[in-house]
PDB file of C-alpha atoms and ligand atoms in Angstrom:
ATOM      1  CA  UNK A   1     -85.996 -50.634  82.196  1.00 53.00           C
ATOM      2  CA  UNK A   2     -84.832 -53.979  80.866  1.00 65.00           C
ATOM      3  CA  UNK A   3     -83.695 -56.582  83.402  1.00 71.00           C
ATOM      4  CA  UNK A   4     -80.547 -56.855  81.281  1.00 92.00           C
ATOM      5  CA  UNK A   5     -79.437 -53.461  82.622  1.00 97.00           C
ATOM      6  CA  UNK A   6     -77.641 -53.466  85.977  1.00 98.00           C
ATOM      7  CA  UNK A   7     -78.089 -50.742  88.592  1.00 98.00           C
ATOM      8  CA  UNK A   8     -75.120 -48.745  89.904  1.00 98.00           C
ATOM      9  CA  UNK A   9     -75.176 -50.854  93.091  1.00 98.00           C
ATOM     10  CA  UNK A  10     -75.117 -54.091  91.103  1.00 98.00           C
ATOM     11  CA  UNK A  11     -72.269 -52.807  88.938  1.00 98.00           C
ATOM     12  CA  UNK A  12     -70.197 -52.082  92.057  1.00 98.00           C
ATOM     13  CA  UNK A  13     -70.663 -55.699  93.147  1.00 98.00           C
ATOM     14  CA  UNK A  14     -69.831 -56.975  89.658  1.00 98.00           C
ATOM     15  CA  UNK A  15     -66.583 -54.973  89.791  1.00 98.00           C
ATOM     16  CA  UNK A  16     -65.620 -56.688  93.045  1.00 99.00           C
ATOM     17  CA  UNK A  17     -66.510 -60.188  91.802  1.00 99.00           C
ATOM     18  CA  UNK A  18     -64.684 -59.557  88.522  1.00 99.00           C
ATOM     19  CA  UNK A  19     -61.534 -58.385  90.278  1.00 99.00           C
ATOM     20  CA  UNK A  20     -61.527 -61.457  92.519  1.00 99.00           C
ATOM     21  CA  UNK A  21     -61.893 -63.840  89.563  1.00 99.00           C
ATOM     22  CA  UNK A  22     -59.029 -62.058  87.773  1.00 99.00           C
ATOM     23  CA  UNK A  23     -56.876 -62.271  90.911  1.00 99.00           C
ATOM     24  CA  UNK A  24     -57.303 -66.063  90.974  1.00 99.00           C
ATOM     25  CA  UNK A  25     -55.887 -66.344  87.438  1.00 99.00           C
ATOM     26  CA  UNK A  26     -52.952 -64.125  88.381  1.00 99.00           C
ATOM     27  CA  UNK A  27     -52.337 -66.157  91.539  1.00 99.00           C
ATOM     28  CA  UNK A  28     -52.413 -69.580  89.853  1.00 99.00           C
ATOM     29  CA  UNK A  29     -49.882 -68.739  87.118  1.00 98.00           C
ATOM     30  CA  UNK A  30     -46.758 -69.791  89.015  1.00 98.00           C
ATOM     31  CA  UNK A  31     -48.258 -73.230  89.747  1.00 99.00           C
ATOM     32  CA  UNK A  32     -49.006 -74.100  86.124  1.00 99.00           C
ATOM     33  CA  UNK A  33     -45.926 -76.099  85.187  1.00 98.00           C
ATOM     34  CA  UNK A  34     -44.665 -79.510  84.063  1.00 99.00           C
ATOM     35  CA  UNK A  35     -45.583 -82.313  86.491  1.00 99.00           C
ATOM     36  CA  UNK A  36     -48.477 -80.626  88.325  1.00 99.00           C
ATOM     37  CA  UNK A  37     -51.934 -82.232  88.207  1.00 99.00           C
ATOM     38  CA  UNK A  38     -55.009 -80.273  87.244  1.00 99.00           C
ATOM     39  CA  UNK A  39     -56.549 -81.389  90.563  1.00 99.00           C
ATOM     40  CA  UNK A  40     -53.722 -79.621  92.404  1.00 99.00           C
ATOM     41  CA  UNK A  41     -54.537 -76.428  90.466  1.00 99.00           C
ATOM     42  CA  UNK A  42     -58.200 -76.918  91.421  1.00 99.00           C
ATOM     43  CA  UNK A  43     -57.360 -77.291  95.109  1.00 99.00           C
ATOM     44  CA  UNK A  44     -55.104 -74.227  95.172  1.00 99.00           C
ATOM     45  CA  UNK A  45     -57.785 -72.106  93.474  1.00 99.00           C
ATOM     46  CA  UNK A  46     -60.553 -73.482  95.683  1.00 99.00           C
ATOM     47  CA  UNK A  47     -58.658 -72.731  98.888  1.00 99.00           C
ATOM     48  CA  UNK A  48     -57.724 -69.237  97.682  1.00 99.00           C
ATOM     49  CA  UNK A  49     -61.291 -68.364  96.658  1.00 99.00           C
ATOM     50  CA  UNK A  50     -62.824 -69.685  99.884  1.00 99.00           C
ATOM     51  CA  UNK A  51     -60.188 -68.863 102.507  1.00 98.00           C
ATOM     52  CA  UNK A  52     -58.424 -65.761 101.146  1.00 99.00           C
ATOM     53  CA  UNK A  53     -61.191 -64.099  99.133  1.00 99.00           C
ATOM     54  CA  UNK A  54     -64.169 -65.171 101.245  1.00 99.00           C
ATOM     55  CA  UNK A  55     -65.946 -65.978  98.003  1.00 99.00           C
ATOM     56  CA  UNK A  56     -67.677 -69.004  96.457  1.00 99.00           C
ATOM     57  CA  UNK A  57     -66.341 -71.010  93.487  1.00 99.00           C
ATOM     58  CA  UNK A  58     -69.395 -70.969  91.204  1.00 99.00           C
ATOM     59  CA  UNK A  59     -68.663 -74.155  89.201  1.00 99.00           C
ATOM     60  CA  UNK A  60     -68.648 -76.423  92.297  1.00 98.00           C
ATOM     61  CA  UNK A  61     -71.925 -78.388  92.184  1.00 98.00           C
ATOM     62  CA  UNK A  62     -73.220 -76.157  89.358  1.00 98.00           C
ATOM     63  CA  UNK A  63     -75.557 -78.526  87.492  1.00 98.00           C
ATOM     64  CA  UNK A  64     -73.523 -81.348  89.023  1.00 98.00           C
ATOM     65  CA  UNK A  65     -70.062 -80.103  88.026  1.00 98.00           C
ATOM     66  CA  UNK A  66     -67.732 -81.717  90.611  1.00 98.00           C
ATOM     67  CA  UNK A  67     -64.874 -79.189  90.878  1.00 99.00           C
ATOM     68  CA  UNK A  68     -64.220 -75.495  91.576  1.00 99.00           C
ATOM     69  CA  UNK A  69     -62.552 -74.506  88.277  1.00 99.00           C
ATOM     70  CA  UNK A  70     -62.436 -75.840  84.723  1.00 99.00           C
ATOM     71  CA  UNK A  71     -59.085 -76.989  83.329  1.00 99.00           C
ATOM     72  CA  UNK A  72     -59.091 -77.637  79.581  1.00 99.00           C
ATOM     73  CA  UNK A  73     -55.860 -79.048  78.138  1.00 99.00           C
ATOM     74  CA  UNK A  74     -54.871 -79.204  74.425  1.00 99.00           C
ATOM     75  CA  UNK A  75     -57.806 -80.704  72.434  1.00 99.00           C
ATOM     76  CA  UNK A  76     -60.232 -80.015  75.297  1.00 99.00           C
ATOM     77  CA  UNK A  77     -62.364 -77.047  74.244  1.00 99.00           C
ATOM     78  CA  UNK A  78     -64.024 -76.270  77.584  1.00 99.00           C
ATOM     79  CA  UNK A  79     -65.434 -77.672  80.863  1.00 99.00           C
ATOM     80  CA  UNK A  80     -62.433 -79.937  81.495  1.00 99.00           C
ATOM     81  CA  UNK A  81     -62.761 -81.534  84.949  1.00 99.00           C
ATOM     82  CA  UNK A  82     -59.656 -81.261  87.149  1.00 99.00           C
ATOM     83  CA  UNK A  83     -58.199 -84.679  87.956  1.00 98.00           C
ATOM     84  CA  UNK A  84     -55.229 -86.021  89.891  1.00 98.00           C
ATOM     85  CA  UNK A  85     -54.659 -88.304  86.898  1.00 98.00           C
ATOM     86  CA  UNK A  86     -54.155 -85.386  84.495  1.00 98.00           C
ATOM     87  CA  UNK A  87     -50.498 -84.363  84.871  1.00 99.00           C
ATOM     88  CA  UNK A  88     -49.312 -81.387  82.808  1.00 99.00           C
ATOM     89  CA  UNK A  89     -46.448 -82.151  80.426  1.00 98.00           C
ATOM     90  CA  UNK A  90     -43.985 -80.074  78.431  1.00 99.00           C
ATOM     91  CA  UNK A  91     -45.693 -78.499  75.414  1.00 98.00           C
ATOM     92  CA  UNK A  92     -49.268 -78.562  76.741  1.00 99.00           C
ATOM     93  CA  UNK A  93     -51.572 -75.579  76.469  1.00 99.00           C
ATOM     94  CA  UNK A  94     -54.204 -75.218  79.205  1.00 99.00           C
ATOM     95  CA  UNK A  95     -57.192 -72.987  79.790  1.00 99.00           C
ATOM     96  CA  UNK A  96     -58.019 -72.251  83.417  1.00 99.00           C
ATOM     97  CA  UNK A  97     -61.585 -70.938  83.791  1.00 99.00           C
ATOM     98  CA  UNK A  98     -62.494 -69.294  87.103  1.00 99.00           C
ATOM     99  CA  UNK A  99     -65.910 -68.077  88.229  1.00 99.00           C
ATOM    100  CA  UNK A 100     -66.403 -66.636  91.708  1.00 99.00           C
ATOM    101  CA  UNK A 101     -69.515 -65.442  93.512  1.00 99.00           C
ATOM    102  CA  UNK A 102     -69.022 -62.529  95.902  1.00 99.00           C
ATOM    103  CA  UNK A 103     -71.914 -60.778  97.639  1.00 98.00           C
ATOM    104  CA  UNK A 104     -74.299 -62.610  95.310  1.00 98.00           C
ATOM    105  CA  UNK A 105     -72.658 -61.538  92.022  1.00 98.00           C
ATOM    106  CA  UNK A 106     -70.536 -63.510  89.540  1.00 98.00           C
ATOM    107  CA  UNK A 107     -67.184 -62.774  87.927  1.00 99.00           C
ATOM    108  CA  UNK A 108     -66.179 -65.204  85.134  1.00 99.00           C
ATOM    109  CA  UNK A 109     -62.827 -65.234  83.315  1.00 99.00           C
ATOM    110  CA  UNK A 110     -60.348 -67.599  81.728  1.00 99.00           C
ATOM    111  CA  UNK A 111     -56.899 -67.514  80.191  1.00 99.00           C
ATOM    112  CA  UNK A 112     -54.469 -69.821  78.423  1.00 99.00           C
ATOM    113  CA  UNK A 113     -51.179 -70.907  79.975  1.00 99.00           C
ATOM    114  CA  UNK A 114     -48.173 -72.510  78.308  1.00 99.00           C
ATOM    115  CA  UNK A 115     -46.664 -75.551  80.010  1.00 99.00           C
ATOM    116  CA  UNK A 116     -42.945 -75.630  79.252  1.00 98.00           C
ATOM    117  CA  UNK A 117     -42.561 -74.719  75.588  1.00 98.00           C
ATOM    118  CA  UNK A 118     -45.507 -75.473  73.276  1.00 98.00           C
ATOM    119  CA  UNK A 119     -45.033 -75.694  69.505  1.00 98.00           C
ATOM    120  CA  UNK A 120     -45.016 -72.506  67.429  1.00 98.00           C
ATOM    121  CA  UNK A 121     -48.366 -73.683  66.025  1.00 98.00           C
ATOM    122  CA  UNK A 122     -49.892 -73.985  69.500  1.00 98.00           C
ATOM    123  CA  UNK A 123     -48.508 -70.590  70.487  1.00 99.00           C
ATOM    124  CA  UNK A 124     -50.023 -69.055  67.355  1.00 98.00           C
ATOM    125  CA  UNK A 125     -53.475 -70.520  68.092  1.00 99.00           C
ATOM    126  CA  UNK A 126     -53.354 -69.120  71.622  1.00 99.00           C
ATOM    127  CA  UNK A 127     -52.290 -65.679  70.377  1.00 99.00           C
ATOM    128  CA  UNK A 128     -54.890 -65.477  67.617  1.00 99.00           C
ATOM    129  CA  UNK A 129     -57.640 -66.543  70.037  1.00 99.00           C
ATOM    130  CA  UNK A 130     -56.685 -63.734  72.429  1.00 98.00           C
ATOM    131  CA  UNK A 131     -56.680 -61.352  69.461  1.00 98.00           C
ATOM    132  CA  UNK A 132     -60.243 -62.516  68.666  1.00 98.00           C
ATOM    133  CA  UNK A 133     -61.328 -61.573  72.198  1.00 98.00           C
ATOM    134  CA  UNK A 134     -59.508 -58.221  72.113  1.00 98.00           C
ATOM    135  CA  UNK A 135     -60.876 -57.265  68.684  1.00 98.00           C
ATOM    136  CA  UNK A 136     -64.391 -57.888  69.977  1.00 98.00           C
ATOM    137  CA  UNK A 137     -63.776 -55.854  73.152  1.00 98.00           C
ATOM    138  CA  UNK A 138     -62.695 -52.934  70.976  1.00 98.00           C
ATOM    139  CA  UNK A 139     -66.138 -52.863  69.324  1.00 98.00           C
ATOM    140  CA  UNK A 140     -68.204 -52.821  72.509  1.00 98.00           C
ATOM    141  CA  UNK A 141     -70.193 -49.638  73.102  1.00 98.00           C
ATOM    142  CA  UNK A 142     -73.894 -48.697  73.111  1.00 98.00           C
ATOM    143  CA  UNK A 143     -75.344 -49.375  69.651  1.00 97.00           C
ATOM    144  CA  UNK A 144     -72.872 -52.087  68.717  1.00 98.00           C
ATOM    145  CA  UNK A 145     -74.823 -55.277  67.953  1.00 98.00           C
ATOM    146  CA  UNK A 146     -74.254 -58.855  69.076  1.00 98.00           C
ATOM    147  CA  UNK A 147     -73.749 -59.716  65.410  1.00 98.00           C
ATOM    148  CA  UNK A 148     -70.894 -57.192  65.209  1.00 98.00           C
ATOM    149  CA  UNK A 149     -69.132 -59.019  68.064  1.00 98.00           C
ATOM    150  CA  UNK A 150     -69.616 -62.470  66.537  1.00 98.00           C
ATOM    151  CA  UNK A 151     -68.576 -61.306  63.095  1.00 98.00           C
ATOM    152  CA  UNK A 152     -65.239 -59.791  64.146  1.00 98.00           C
ATOM    153  CA  UNK A 153     -64.307 -62.958  66.045  1.00 99.00           C
ATOM    154  CA  UNK A 154     -65.306 -65.242  63.183  1.00 99.00           C
ATOM    155  CA  UNK A 155     -63.519 -63.071  60.633  1.00 98.00           C
ATOM    156  CA  UNK A 156     -60.219 -63.040  62.534  1.00 99.00           C
ATOM    157  CA  UNK A 157     -60.334 -66.771  63.297  1.00 99.00           C
ATOM    158  CA  UNK A 158     -61.108 -67.743  59.719  1.00 98.00           C
ATOM    159  CA  UNK A 159     -58.533 -65.315  58.283  1.00 98.00           C
ATOM    160  CA  UNK A 160     -56.009 -67.405  60.211  1.00 98.00           C
ATOM    161  CA  UNK A 161     -57.555 -70.665  58.922  1.00 98.00           C
ATOM    162  CA  UNK A 162     -59.042 -71.534  62.288  1.00 99.00           C
ATOM    163  CA  UNK A 163     -62.680 -72.301  63.141  1.00 98.00           C
ATOM    164  CA  UNK A 164     -65.143 -71.011  65.756  1.00 99.00           C
ATOM    165  CA  UNK A 165     -66.953 -73.369  68.144  1.00 99.00           C
ATOM    166  CA  UNK A 166     -70.736 -73.006  67.719  1.00 98.00           C
ATOM    167  CA  UNK A 167     -72.279 -75.024  70.547  1.00 98.00           C
ATOM    168  CA  UNK A 168     -70.919 -72.942  73.436  1.00 98.00           C
ATOM    169  CA  UNK A 169     -71.075 -69.191  73.790  1.00 98.00           C
ATOM    170  CA  UNK A 170     -70.697 -66.167  76.037  1.00 98.00           C
ATOM    171  CA  UNK A 171     -73.557 -65.091  78.270  1.00 98.00           C
ATOM    172  CA  UNK A 172     -75.136 -62.377  80.325  1.00 98.00           C
ATOM    173  CA  UNK A 173     -73.969 -62.549  83.937  1.00 98.00           C
ATOM    174  CA  UNK A 174     -74.890 -61.017  87.273  1.00 98.00           C
ATOM    175  CA  UNK A 175     -76.749 -62.606  90.172  1.00 98.00           C
ATOM    176  CA  UNK A 176     -77.217 -65.504  87.742  1.00 98.00           C
ATOM    177  CA  UNK A 177     -74.146 -67.332  86.325  1.00 98.00           C
ATOM    178  CA  UNK A 178     -75.565 -67.771  82.809  1.00 98.00           C
ATOM    179  CA  UNK A 179     -78.345 -65.353  81.874  1.00 97.00           C
ATOM    180  CA  UNK A 180     -79.573 -63.596  78.754  1.00 97.00           C
ATOM    181  CA  UNK A 181     -78.348 -62.680  76.242  1.00 98.00           C
ATOM    182  CA  UNK A 182     -76.330 -65.425  74.546  1.00 98.00           C
ATOM    183  CA  UNK A 183     -73.132 -64.032  73.038  1.00 98.00           C
ATOM    184  CA  UNK A 184     -72.339 -66.030  69.904  1.00 98.00           C
ATOM    185  CA  UNK A 185     -68.741 -65.939  68.685  1.00 98.00           C
ATOM    186  CA  UNK A 186     -69.794 -65.961  65.033  1.00 98.00           C
ATOM    187  CA  UNK A 187     -72.388 -63.989  63.115  1.00 98.00           C
ATOM    188  CA  UNK A 188     -73.113 -61.153  60.752  1.00 98.00           C
ATOM    189  CA  UNK A 189     -72.275 -57.503  61.378  1.00 98.00           C
ATOM    190  CA  UNK A 190     -75.333 -55.379  62.058  1.00 98.00           C
ATOM    191  CA  UNK A 191     -77.540 -58.292  63.123  1.00 98.00           C
ATOM    192  CA  UNK A 192     -78.871 -59.077  66.579  1.00 98.00           C
ATOM    193  CA  UNK A 193     -79.563 -57.043  69.701  1.00 97.00           C
ATOM    194  CA  UNK A 194     -77.961 -53.616  70.105  1.00 98.00           C
ATOM    195  CA  UNK A 195     -75.886 -53.180  73.260  1.00 98.00           C
ATOM    196  CA  UNK A 196     -76.965 -50.719  75.945  1.00 98.00           C
ATOM    197  CA  UNK A 197     -74.978 -49.146  78.772  1.00 98.00           C
ATOM    198  CA  UNK A 198     -75.329 -51.181  81.972  1.00 98.00           C
ATOM    199  CA  UNK A 199     -75.320 -54.615  80.352  1.00 98.00           C
ATOM    200  CA  UNK A 200     -72.833 -57.113  81.790  1.00 98.00           C
ATOM    201  CA  UNK A 201     -71.857 -60.220  79.859  1.00 98.00           C
ATOM    202  CA  UNK A 202     -68.944 -62.467  78.969  1.00 99.00           C
ATOM    203  CA  UNK A 203     -67.133 -62.865  75.676  1.00 99.00           C
ATOM    204  CA  UNK A 204     -65.261 -66.186  75.615  1.00 99.00           C
ATOM    205  CA  UNK A 205     -64.310 -67.338  72.118  1.00 99.00           C
ATOM    206  CA  UNK A 206     -63.321 -70.993  71.688  1.00 99.00           C
ATOM    207  CA  UNK A 207     -61.186 -71.298  68.561  1.00 99.00           C
ATOM    208  CA  UNK A 208     -60.126 -74.621  67.011  1.00 99.00           C
ATOM    209  CA  UNK A 209     -57.004 -75.295  64.966  1.00 98.00           C
ATOM    210  CA  UNK A 210     -59.022 -77.722  62.808  1.00 98.00           C
ATOM    211  CA  UNK A 211     -62.760 -78.066  62.232  1.00 98.00           C
ATOM    212  CA  UNK A 212     -65.356 -76.448  64.533  1.00 98.00           C
ATOM    213  CA  UNK A 213     -66.998 -79.767  65.393  1.00 98.00           C
ATOM    214  CA  UNK A 214     -67.167 -80.786  69.033  1.00 98.00           C
ATOM    215  CA  UNK A 215     -67.652 -84.029  70.945  1.00 98.00           C
ATOM    216  CA  UNK A 216     -68.921 -84.455  74.521  1.00 98.00           C
ATOM    217  CA  UNK A 217     -67.037 -87.108  76.505  1.00 98.00           C
ATOM    218  CA  UNK A 218     -68.928 -89.773  78.520  1.00 98.00           C
ATOM    219  CA  UNK A 219     -68.328 -87.779  81.747  1.00 98.00           C
ATOM    220  CA  UNK A 220     -70.953 -85.443  80.220  1.00 98.00           C
ATOM    221  CA  UNK A 221     -68.833 -82.332  80.862  1.00 98.00           C
ATOM    222  CA  UNK A 222     -65.555 -82.465  78.943  1.00 99.00           C
ATOM    223  CA  UNK A 223     -65.937 -81.004  75.453  1.00 99.00           C
ATOM    224  CA  UNK A 224     -63.202 -81.963  72.942  1.00 99.00           C
ATOM    225  CA  UNK A 225     -62.517 -81.226  69.298  1.00 99.00           C
ATOM    226  CA  UNK A 226     -63.934 -83.970  67.079  1.00 98.00           C
ATOM    227  CA  UNK A 227     -60.695 -84.100  65.067  1.00 98.00           C
ATOM    228  CA  UNK A 228     -58.528 -84.048  68.242  1.00 98.00           C
ATOM    229  CA  UNK A 229     -56.719 -80.927  67.075  1.00 98.00           C
ATOM    230  CA  UNK A 230     -55.923 -78.129  69.532  1.00 99.00           C
ATOM    231  CA  UNK A 231     -58.429 -75.596  70.854  1.00 99.00           C
ATOM    232  CA  UNK A 232     -57.908 -72.346  72.784  1.00 99.00           C
ATOM    233  CA  UNK A 233     -60.152 -69.978  74.758  1.00 99.00           C
ATOM    234  CA  UNK A 234     -59.904 -66.608  76.521  1.00 99.00           C
ATOM    235  CA  UNK A 235     -62.745 -65.048  78.526  1.00 99.00           C
ATOM    236  CA  UNK A 236     -63.567 -61.720  80.137  1.00 99.00           C
ATOM    237  CA  UNK A 237     -66.626 -60.397  81.969  1.00 99.00           C
ATOM    238  CA  UNK A 238     -67.398 -56.887  80.719  1.00 98.00           C
ATOM    239  CA  UNK A 239     -69.663 -53.904  81.360  1.00 98.00           C
ATOM    240  CA  UNK A 240     -71.042 -51.770  78.536  1.00 98.00           C
ATOM    241  CA  UNK A 241     -70.447 -48.142  79.527  1.00 98.00           C
ATOM    242  CA  UNK A 242     -71.822 -44.915  78.027  1.00 97.00           C
ATOM    243  CA  UNK A 243     -68.636 -44.497  75.999  1.00 96.00           C
ATOM    244  CA  UNK A 244     -67.429 -48.071  75.446  1.00 97.00           C
ATOM    245  CA  UNK A 245     -66.408 -50.978  77.621  1.00 98.00           C
ATOM    246  CA  UNK A 246     -65.061 -51.680  81.091  1.00 98.00           C
ATOM    247  CA  UNK A 247     -63.236 -54.996  81.493  1.00 98.00           C
ATOM    248  CA  UNK A 248     -64.418 -56.221  84.896  1.00 98.00           C
ATOM    249  CA  UNK A 249     -61.935 -59.130  84.944  1.00 99.00           C
ATOM    250  CA  UNK A 250     -58.855 -57.295  83.617  1.00 98.00           C
ATOM    251  CA  UNK A 251     -55.495 -58.517  84.987  1.00 98.00           C
ATOM    252  CA  UNK A 252     -52.463 -56.282  85.676  1.00 98.00           C
ATOM    253  CA  UNK A 253     -50.484 -58.131  82.960  1.00 98.00           C
ATOM    254  CA  UNK A 254     -52.938 -56.961  80.276  1.00 98.00           C
ATOM    255  CA  UNK A 255     -52.524 -53.790  78.232  1.00 96.00           C
ATOM    256  CA  UNK A 256     -55.883 -52.292  77.283  1.00 97.00           C
ATOM    257  CA  UNK A 257     -54.614 -48.971  75.955  1.00 94.00           C
ATOM    258  CA  UNK A 258     -55.927 -50.087  72.536  1.00 94.00           C
ATOM    259  CA  UNK A 259     -59.429 -49.528  73.931  1.00 93.00           C
ATOM    260  CA  UNK A 260     -58.895 -45.838  74.668  1.00 85.00           C
ATOM    261  CA  UNK A 261     -56.908 -45.154  71.510  1.00 79.00           C
ATOM    262  CA  UNK A 262     -59.724 -46.258  69.223  1.00 63.00           C
ATOM    263  CA  UNK A 263     -61.512 -43.760  67.001  1.00 58.00           C
ATOM    264  CA  UNK A 264     -64.527 -42.013  68.525  1.00 56.00           C
TER     265      UNK A 264
HETATM  266  N1  LIG B 301     -66.993 -70.739  83.418  1.00 76.03           N
HETATM  267  C1  LIG B 301     -67.727 -71.366  82.349  1.00 76.03           C
HETATM  268  C2  LIG B 301     -68.229 -70.246  81.470  1.00 76.03           C
HETATM  269  O1  LIG B 301     -67.423 -69.514  81.039  1.00 76.03           O
HETATM  270  C3  LIG B 301     -68.841 -72.232  82.809  1.00 76.03           C
HETATM  271  C4  LIG B 301     -68.401 -73.407  83.575  1.00 76.03           C
HETATM  272  S1  LIG B 301     -69.778 -74.268  84.058  1.00 76.03           S
HETATM  273  C5  LIG B 301     -69.099 -75.568  84.841  1.00 76.03           C
HETATM  274  O2  LIG B 301     -69.372 -70.014  81.257  1.00 76.03           O
HETATM  275  F1  LIG B 301     -70.075 -76.139  85.444  1.00 76.03           F
HETATM  276  F2  LIG B 301     -68.497 -76.331  83.950  1.00 76.03           F
HETATM  277  F3  LIG B 301     -68.227 -75.146  85.680  1.00 76.03           F
HETATM  278 CO1  LIG B 302     -68.549 -67.722  80.924  1.00 76.03          CO
HETATM  279 CO1  LIG B 303     -65.845 -69.102  82.357  1.00 76.03          CO
END
């Protein structure tokens, strides 16, 4: 059997890790407000993961990353480094990306938060990006291809005159943070590997209000839009089941009834 397929025991551990990562995002919500620094958010998440959950924040020291979560504000696409100099202000949009390791297995998830009241345009970007993720989740089942996932995301983004980031993608996940396969957020329906029950991977579309081009800042982590326009991202870790998908990082605030109502 392919190494991409998890055993029942591994899936149980992935469920636990996924739930813990989701719980961190639910916990941090009330702290995301005007005047707070992204370093304060990092410290609260770090302490919660380590002291309350008895888990490990996977980003800390991962390939030299210096913090326990990623905080990506406005034109930052991903991998923003928390800093006591970055104070959230009214109208910001921020992605908080949490990855925990529990009992050797990873759970990886991110969501967007509004700080005060962002512009209607910013709110629309955030909503459409979440729709991109949800439309892709609705396709997942054995036989669906990676190209099907990329195509539905690209189609919905471009229909709203947004663009899809190319350089960063979703990934297989398990004992290893980033493993095969790569999950591109663009592509052609019917192309690429067919999904099989027991695969676990992330889908984490990064959608830009302007062009898809990216720029890496001199800190060698922070990825920003080349045109300095806004970017948004939502991420879940998922399991392919015999009949469809299980969202391992689902939060109580989310309504996934659209997954069970879909046509057989
Ligand atoms: N959580 C990110 C992802 O979704 C990866 C962050 S790697 C880090 O894959 F080193 F920047 F933390
Ligand atoms: Co990820
Ligand atoms: Co992530």
